[in-house]
mmCIF file of N, CA and C in Angstrom:
data_model
loop_
_atom_site.group_PDB
_atom_site.id
_atom_site.type_symbol
_atom_site.label_atom_id
_atom_site.label_comp_id
_atom_site.label_asym_id
_atom_site.label_seq_id
_atom_site.Cartn_x
_atom_site.Cartn_y
_atom_site.Cartn_z
ATOM 1 N N MET A 1 115.516 27.117 -179.457
ATOM 2 C CA MET A 1 115.524 26.153 -180.531
ATOM 3 C C MET A 1 114.135 26.016 -181.148
ATOM 4 N N LEU A 2 113.110 25.915 -180.318
ATOM 5 C CA LEU A 2 111.745 25.779 -180.820
ATOM 6 C C LEU A 2 111.381 26.943 -181.719
ATOM 7 N N PHE A 3 111.675 28.166 -181.280
ATOM 8 C CA PHE A 3 111.328 29.345 -182.059
ATOM 9 C C PHE A 3 112.023 29.323 -183.416
ATOM 10 N N TYR A 4 113.294 28.960 -183.442
ATOM 11 C CA TYR A 4 114.050 28.915 -184.698
ATOM 12 C C TYR A 4 113.417 27.917 -185.653
ATOM 13 N N TYR A 5 113.111 26.725 -185.155
ATOM 14 C CA TYR A 5 112.525 25.688 -185.979
ATOM 15 C C TYR A 5 111.151 26.121 -186.480
ATOM 16 N N TYR A 6 110.376 26.704 -185.596
ATOM 17 C CA TYR A 6 109.023 27.157 -185.920
ATOM 18 C C TYR A 6 109.053 28.222 -187.002
ATOM 19 N N GLU A 7 110.007 29.156 -186.911
ATOM 20 C CA GLU A 7 110.101 30.234 -187.891
ATOM 21 C C GLU A 7 110.414 29.715 -189.288
ATOM 22 N N ARG A 8 111.097 28.583 -189.375
ATOM 23 C CA ARG A 8 111.518 28.049 -190.660
ATOM 24 C C ARG A 8 110.444 27.188 -191.317
ATOM 25 N N MET A 9 109.425 26.809 -190.589
ATOM 26 C CA MET A 9 108.414 25.899 -191.120
ATOM 27 C C MET A 9 107.154 26.665 -191.527
ATOM 28 N N SER A 10 106.735 26.454 -192.757
ATOM 29 C CA SER A 10 105.485 27.075 -193.165
ATOM 30 C C SER A 10 104.393 26.010 -193.331
ATOM 31 N N HIS A 11 104.790 24.790 -193.656
ATOM 32 C CA HIS A 11 103.857 23.673 -193.759
ATOM 33 C C HIS A 11 104.457 22.508 -192.995
ATOM 34 N N MET A 12 103.638 21.889 -192.176
ATOM 35 C CA MET A 12 104.126 20.771 -191.386
ATOM 36 C C MET A 12 103.139 19.619 -191.439
ATOM 37 N N LYS A 13 103.664 18.427 -191.337
ATOM 38 C CA LYS A 13 102.852 17.229 -191.192
ATOM 39 C C LYS A 13 102.591 17.023 -189.699
ATOM 40 N N ILE A 14 101.625 16.171 -189.397
ATOM 41 C CA ILE A 14 101.226 15.961 -188.007
ATOM 42 C C ILE A 14 102.379 15.425 -187.153
ATOM 43 N N ASN A 15 103.224 14.558 -187.723
ATOM 44 C CA ASN A 15 104.362 14.031 -186.965
ATOM 45 C C ASN A 15 105.313 15.144 -186.552
ATOM 46 N N GLU A 16 105.587 16.058 -187.471
ATOM 47 C CA GLU A 16 106.492 17.172 -187.187
ATOM 48 C C GLU A 16 105.909 18.084 -186.119
ATOM 49 N N LEU A 17 104.619 18.358 -186.242
ATOM 50 C CA LEU A 17 103.941 19.236 -185.292
ATOM 51 C C LEU A 17 103.922 18.612 -183.889
ATOM 52 N N ALA A 18 103.625 17.321 -183.833
ATOM 53 C CA ALA A 18 103.590 16.619 -182.547
ATOM 54 C C ALA A 18 104.968 16.646 -181.890
ATOM 55 N N LYS A 19 105.991 16.429 -182.677
ATOM 56 C CA LYS A 19 107.354 16.435 -182.133
ATOM 57 C C LYS A 19 107.762 17.839 -181.688
ATOM 58 N N LEU A 20 107.422 18.830 -182.483
ATOM 59 C CA LEU A 20 107.798 20.211 -182.176
ATOM 60 C C LEU A 20 107.218 20.673 -180.840
ATOM 61 N N PHE A 21 105.957 20.328 -180.589
ATOM 62 C CA PHE A 21 105.270 20.800 -179.386
ATOM 63 C C PHE A 21 105.192 19.740 -178.282
ATOM 64 N N ASP A 22 105.811 18.589 -178.514
ATOM 65 C CA ASP A 22 105.816 17.504 -177.533
ATOM 66 C C ASP A 22 104.391 17.156 -177.093
ATOM 67 N N VAL A 23 103.561 16.914 -178.084
ATOM 68 C CA VAL A 23 102.163 16.555 -177.854
ATOM 69 C C VAL A 23 101.856 15.358 -178.757
ATOM 70 N N SER A 24 100.917 14.537 -178.379
ATOM 71 C CA SER A 24 100.613 13.353 -179.182
ATOM 72 C C SER A 24 99.843 13.713 -180.454
ATOM 73 N N LYS A 25 100.003 12.864 -181.456
ATOM 74 C CA LYS A 25 99.241 13.036 -182.701
ATOM 75 C C LYS A 25 97.751 12.903 -182.411
ATOM 76 N N GLU A 26 97.418 12.039 -181.464
ATOM 77 C CA GLU A 26 96.013 11.837 -181.099
ATOM 78 C C GLU A 26 95.410 13.118 -180.531
ATOM 79 N N SER A 27 96.187 13.841 -179.727
ATOM 80 C CA SER A 27 95.694 15.111 -179.172
ATOM 81 C C SER A 27 95.443 16.117 -180.293
ATOM 82 N N ILE A 28 96.355 16.181 -181.229
ATOM 83 C CA ILE A 28 96.190 17.111 -182.356
ATOM 84 C C ILE A 28 94.947 16.743 -183.153
ATOM 85 N N ARG A 29 94.751 15.453 -183.404
ATOM 86 C CA ARG A 29 93.550 15.010 -184.129
ATOM 87 C C ARG A 29 92.282 15.322 -183.328
ATOM 88 N N TYR A 30 92.373 15.184 -182.013
ATOM 89 C CA TYR A 30 91.229 15.499 -181.148
ATOM 90 C C TYR A 30 90.877 16.980 -181.238
ATOM 91 N N TYR A 31 91.877 17.843 -181.196
ATOM 92 C CA TYR A 31 91.628 19.281 -181.334
ATOM 93 C C TYR A 31 90.988 19.580 -182.686
ATOM 94 N N GLU A 32 91.418 18.864 -183.701
ATOM 95 C CA GLU A 32 90.798 19.031 -185.028
ATOM 96 C C GLU A 32 89.339 18.576 -184.998
ATOM 97 N N SER A 33 89.060 17.460 -184.343
ATOM 98 C CA SER A 33 87.679 16.949 -184.293
ATOM 99 C C SER A 33 86.753 17.916 -183.558
ATOM 100 N N LEU A 34 87.318 18.701 -182.635
ATOM 101 C CA LEU A 34 86.532 19.705 -181.906
ATOM 102 C C LEU A 34 86.392 21.012 -182.689
ATOM 103 N N GLY A 35 87.087 21.100 -183.829
ATOM 104 C CA GLY A 35 87.026 22.313 -184.637
ATOM 105 C C GLY A 35 88.014 23.383 -184.193
ATOM 106 N N LEU A 36 88.972 23.017 -183.349
ATOM 107 C CA LEU A 36 89.957 23.990 -182.880
ATOM 108 C C LEU A 36 91.083 24.189 -183.896
ATOM 109 N N LEU A 37 91.360 23.167 -184.687
ATOM 110 C CA LEU A 37 92.382 23.236 -185.736
ATOM 111 C C LEU A 37 91.740 22.881 -187.071
ATOM 112 N N HIS A 38 92.263 23.476 -188.128
ATOM 113 C CA HIS A 38 91.677 23.270 -189.463
ATOM 114 C C HIS A 38 92.762 23.023 -190.503
ATOM 115 N N PRO A 39 93.455 21.883 -190.403
ATOM 116 C CA PRO A 39 94.501 21.619 -191.395
ATOM 117 C C PRO A 39 93.891 21.314 -192.752
ATOM 118 N N THR A 40 94.666 21.581 -193.778
ATOM 119 C CA THR A 40 94.245 21.192 -195.121
ATOM 120 C C THR A 40 94.727 19.765 -195.361
ATOM 121 N N ARG A 41 94.256 19.179 -196.427
ATOM 122 C CA ARG A 41 94.704 17.831 -196.791
ATOM 123 C C ARG A 41 95.448 17.923 -198.116
ATOM 124 N N GLY A 42 96.616 17.304 -198.148
ATOM 125 C CA GLY A 42 97.380 17.241 -199.385
ATOM 126 C C GLY A 42 96.739 16.241 -200.331
ATOM 127 N N LEU A 43 97.262 16.164 -201.544
ATOM 128 C CA LEU A 43 96.751 15.200 -202.522
ATOM 129 C C LEU A 43 96.894 13.770 -202.010
ATOM 130 N N ASN A 44 97.868 13.539 -201.152
ATOM 131 C CA ASN A 44 98.076 12.208 -200.592
ATOM 132 C C ASN A 44 97.158 11.923 -199.393
ATOM 133 N N GLY A 45 96.334 12.908 -198.996
ATOM 134 C CA GLY A 45 95.403 12.741 -197.892
ATOM 135 C C GLY A 45 95.972 13.103 -196.531
ATOM 136 N N TYR A 46 97.264 13.409 -196.480
ATOM 137 C CA TYR A 46 97.889 13.769 -195.208
ATOM 138 C C TYR A 46 97.495 15.176 -194.797
ATOM 139 N N ARG A 47 97.377 15.375 -193.499
ATOM 140 C CA ARG A 47 97.093 16.708 -192.974
ATOM 141 C C ARG A 47 98.320 17.594 -193.181
ATOM 142 N N GLU A 48 98.063 18.829 -193.560
ATOM 143 C CA GLU A 48 99.133 19.809 -193.699
ATOM 144 C C GLU A 48 98.773 21.016 -192.852
ATOM 145 N N TYR A 49 99.650 21.325 -191.926
ATOM 146 C CA TYR A 49 99.417 22.426 -191.001
ATOM 147 C C TYR A 49 100.215 23.640 -191.462
ATOM 148 N N VAL A 50 99.509 24.744 -191.626
ATOM 149 C CA VAL A 50 100.144 25.991 -192.056
ATOM 150 C C VAL A 50 100.374 26.875 -190.835
ATOM 151 N N GLU A 51 100.952 28.027 -191.046
ATOM 152 C CA GLU A 51 101.333 28.912 -189.949
ATOM 153 C C GLU A 51 100.178 29.219 -189.000
ATOM 154 N N SER A 52 98.990 29.449 -189.536
ATOM 155 C CA SER A 52 97.849 29.763 -188.659
ATOM 156 C C SER A 52 97.471 28.563 -187.781
ATOM 157 N N ASP A 53 97.598 27.343 -188.315
ATOM 158 C CA ASP A 53 97.332 26.146 -187.508
ATOM 159 C C ASP A 53 98.371 26.000 -186.400
ATOM 160 N N ILE A 54 99.620 26.280 -186.739
ATOM 161 C CA ILE A 54 100.708 26.183 -185.771
ATOM 162 C C ILE A 54 100.498 27.214 -184.661
ATOM 163 N N ASP A 55 100.116 28.428 -185.050
ATOM 164 C CA ASP A 55 99.811 29.471 -184.058
ATOM 165 C C ASP A 55 98.655 29.044 -183.156
ATOM 166 N N ASP A 56 97.609 28.473 -183.765
ATOM 167 C CA ASP A 56 96.446 28.040 -182.977
ATOM 168 C C ASP A 56 96.818 26.927 -182.006
ATOM 169 N N LEU A 57 97.649 25.981 -182.444
ATOM 170 C CA LEU A 57 98.048 24.910 -181.536
ATOM 171 C C LEU A 57 98.859 25.465 -180.375
ATOM 172 N N MET A 58 99.741 26.397 -180.644
ATOM 173 C CA MET A 58 100.519 27.017 -179.567
ATOM 174 C C MET A 58 99.577 27.744 -178.598
ATOM 175 N N PHE A 59 98.579 28.418 -179.141
ATOM 176 C CA PHE A 59 97.574 29.124 -178.342
ATOM 177 C C PHE A 59 96.822 28.132 -177.448
ATOM 178 N N ILE A 60 96.380 27.015 -178.035
ATOM 179 C CA ILE A 60 95.646 25.983 -177.302
ATOM 180 C C ILE A 60 96.496 25.441 -176.151
ATOM 181 N N LEU A 61 97.723 25.086 -176.452
ATOM 182 C CA LEU A 61 98.586 24.485 -175.442
ATOM 183 C C LEU A 61 98.908 25.461 -174.312
ATOM 184 N N ASN A 62 99.094 26.725 -174.651
ATOM 185 C CA ASN A 62 99.347 27.728 -173.612
ATOM 186 C C ASN A 62 98.123 27.941 -172.727
ATOM 187 N N LEU A 63 96.935 27.943 -173.333
ATOM 188 C CA LEU A 63 95.712 28.112 -172.540
ATOM 189 C C LEU A 63 95.440 26.890 -171.663
ATOM 190 N N LYS A 64 95.790 25.705 -172.161
ATOM 191 C CA LYS A 64 95.641 24.496 -171.346
ATOM 192 C C LYS A 64 96.547 24.563 -170.118
ATOM 193 N N LYS A 65 97.721 25.161 -170.270
ATOM 194 C CA LYS A 65 98.631 25.325 -169.124
ATOM 195 C C LYS A 65 98.009 26.230 -168.060
ATOM 196 N N LEU A 66 97.095 27.095 -168.478
ATOM 197 C CA LEU A 66 96.387 27.975 -167.553
ATOM 198 C C LEU A 66 95.109 27.326 -167.016
ATOM 199 N N ASN A 67 94.943 26.047 -167.333
ATOM 200 C CA ASN A 67 93.801 25.233 -166.871
ATOM 201 C C ASN A 67 92.455 25.675 -167.442
ATOM 202 N N LEU A 68 92.455 26.273 -168.611
ATOM 203 C CA LEU A 68 91.192 26.574 -169.266
ATOM 204 C C LEU A 68 90.636 25.294 -169.883
ATOM 205 N N THR A 69 89.334 25.194 -169.932
ATOM 206 C CA THR A 69 88.699 24.026 -170.547
ATOM 207 C C THR A 69 88.759 24.163 -172.063
ATOM 208 N N LEU A 70 88.593 23.046 -172.755
ATOM 209 C CA LEU A 70 88.587 23.092 -174.214
ATOM 210 C C LEU A 70 87.387 23.885 -174.729
ATOM 211 N N GLU A 71 86.312 23.895 -173.973
ATOM 212 C CA GLU A 71 85.142 24.708 -174.334
ATOM 213 C C GLU A 71 85.496 26.196 -174.290
ATOM 214 N N ASP A 72 86.182 26.606 -173.223
ATOM 215 C CA ASP A 72 86.627 28.000 -173.116
ATOM 216 C C ASP A 72 87.633 28.339 -174.209
ATOM 217 N N ILE A 73 88.547 27.409 -174.471
ATOM 218 C CA ILE A 73 89.561 27.616 -175.506
ATOM 219 C C ILE A 73 88.898 27.767 -176.867
ATOM 220 N N SER A 74 87.850 26.999 -177.100
ATOM 221 C CA SER A 74 87.114 27.084 -178.369
ATOM 222 C C SER A 74 86.544 28.492 -178.579
ATOM 223 N N ILE A 75 86.014 29.061 -177.526
ATOM 224 C CA ILE A 75 85.460 30.421 -177.595
ATOM 225 C C ILE A 75 86.564 31.431 -177.879
ATOM 226 N N LEU A 76 87.685 31.280 -177.186
ATOM 227 C CA LEU A 76 88.797 32.219 -177.370
ATOM 228 C C LEU A 76 89.425 32.104 -178.754
ATOM 229 N N ILE A 77 89.494 30.897 -179.292
ATOM 230 C CA ILE A 77 90.039 30.724 -180.646
ATOM 231 C C ILE A 77 89.113 31.380 -181.661
ATOM 232 N N ALA A 78 87.816 31.229 -181.465
ATOM 233 C CA ALA A 78 86.854 31.860 -182.380
ATOM 234 C C ALA A 78 87.020 33.371 -182.360
ATOM 235 N N ILE A 79 87.197 33.937 -181.190
ATOM 236 C CA ILE A 79 87.408 35.386 -181.082
ATOM 237 C C ILE A 79 88.732 35.782 -181.721
ATOM 238 N N LYS A 80 89.780 35.003 -181.429
ATOM 239 C CA LYS A 80 91.127 35.286 -181.955
ATOM 240 C C LYS A 80 91.141 35.282 -183.484
ATOM 241 N N ASN A 81 90.434 34.335 -184.069
ATOM 242 C CA ASN A 81 90.481 34.167 -185.525
ATOM 243 C C ASN A 81 89.408 34.942 -186.283
ATOM 244 N N LYS A 82 88.554 35.642 -185.542
ATOM 245 C CA LYS A 82 87.501 36.413 -186.182
ATOM 246 C C LYS A 82 88.108 37.609 -186.907
ATOM 247 N N GLU A 83 87.636 37.830 -188.120
ATOM 248 C CA GLU A 83 88.130 38.975 -188.883
ATOM 249 C C GLU A 83 87.701 40.270 -188.218
ATOM 250 N N THR A 84 88.599 41.220 -188.239
ATOM 251 C CA THR A 84 88.335 42.525 -187.657
ATOM 252 C C THR A 84 87.756 43.435 -188.731
ATOM 253 N N SER A 85 86.717 44.184 -188.377
ATOM 254 C CA SER A 85 86.114 45.095 -189.345
ATOM 255 C C SER A 85 87.094 46.208 -189.673
ATOM 256 N N LEU A 86 86.924 46.801 -190.831
ATOM 257 C CA LEU A 86 87.793 47.885 -191.273
ATOM 258 C C LEU A 86 87.711 49.073 -190.316
ATOM 259 N N SER A 87 86.508 49.392 -189.844
ATOM 260 C CA SER A 87 86.363 50.522 -188.919
ATOM 261 C C SER A 87 87.080 50.246 -187.595
ATOM 262 N N CYS A 88 87.050 49.008 -187.151
ATOM 263 C CA CYS A 88 87.752 48.646 -185.912
ATOM 264 C C CYS A 88 89.261 48.711 -186.127
ATOM 265 N N GLN A 89 89.717 48.272 -187.289
ATOM 266 C CA GLN A 89 91.142 48.345 -187.593
ATOM 267 C C GLN A 89 91.625 49.786 -187.577
ATOM 268 N N LYS A 90 90.830 50.674 -188.175
ATOM 269 C CA LYS A 90 91.206 52.084 -188.198
ATOM 270 C C LYS A 90 91.186 52.682 -186.799
ATOM 271 N N ALA A 91 90.188 52.318 -186.010
ATOM 272 C CA ALA A 91 90.053 52.872 -184.665
ATOM 273 C C ALA A 91 91.193 52.424 -183.748
ATOM 274 N N THR A 92 91.717 51.248 -183.967
ATOM 275 C CA THR A 92 92.757 50.732 -183.083
ATOM 276 C C THR A 92 94.160 50.833 -183.681
ATOM 277 N N LEU A 93 94.271 51.419 -184.841
ATOM 278 C CA LEU A 93 95.555 51.516 -185.522
ATOM 279 C C LEU A 93 96.606 52.229 -184.676
ATOM 280 N N PHE A 94 96.214 53.278 -184.003
ATOM 281 C CA PHE A 94 97.168 54.067 -183.225
ATOM 282 C C PHE A 94 97.018 53.840 -181.718
ATOM 283 N N PHE A 95 96.368 52.744 -181.367
ATOM 284 C CA PHE A 95 96.136 52.430 -179.966
ATOM 285 C C PHE A 95 97.374 51.880 -179.317
#
């Protein structure tokens, strides 16, 4: 059910995201304050989470289940979201 719902959502509000992942809105805001999530703000000032934010939150929650610290998770998110150079993309294309 979660996967189906997740696949259909491209933009979500914080309430929807909290309900989807069974996490508090405060936790999501805390992850944002640490720079782990980067939602945009709509004209109404509400946070809007796009697919990359949803992926990052799922990544964070899965790493927390493995007992990684938020400091470690921050490092891994930075690596995960870092753009790959063209030469690296070509080198790993057939890997």
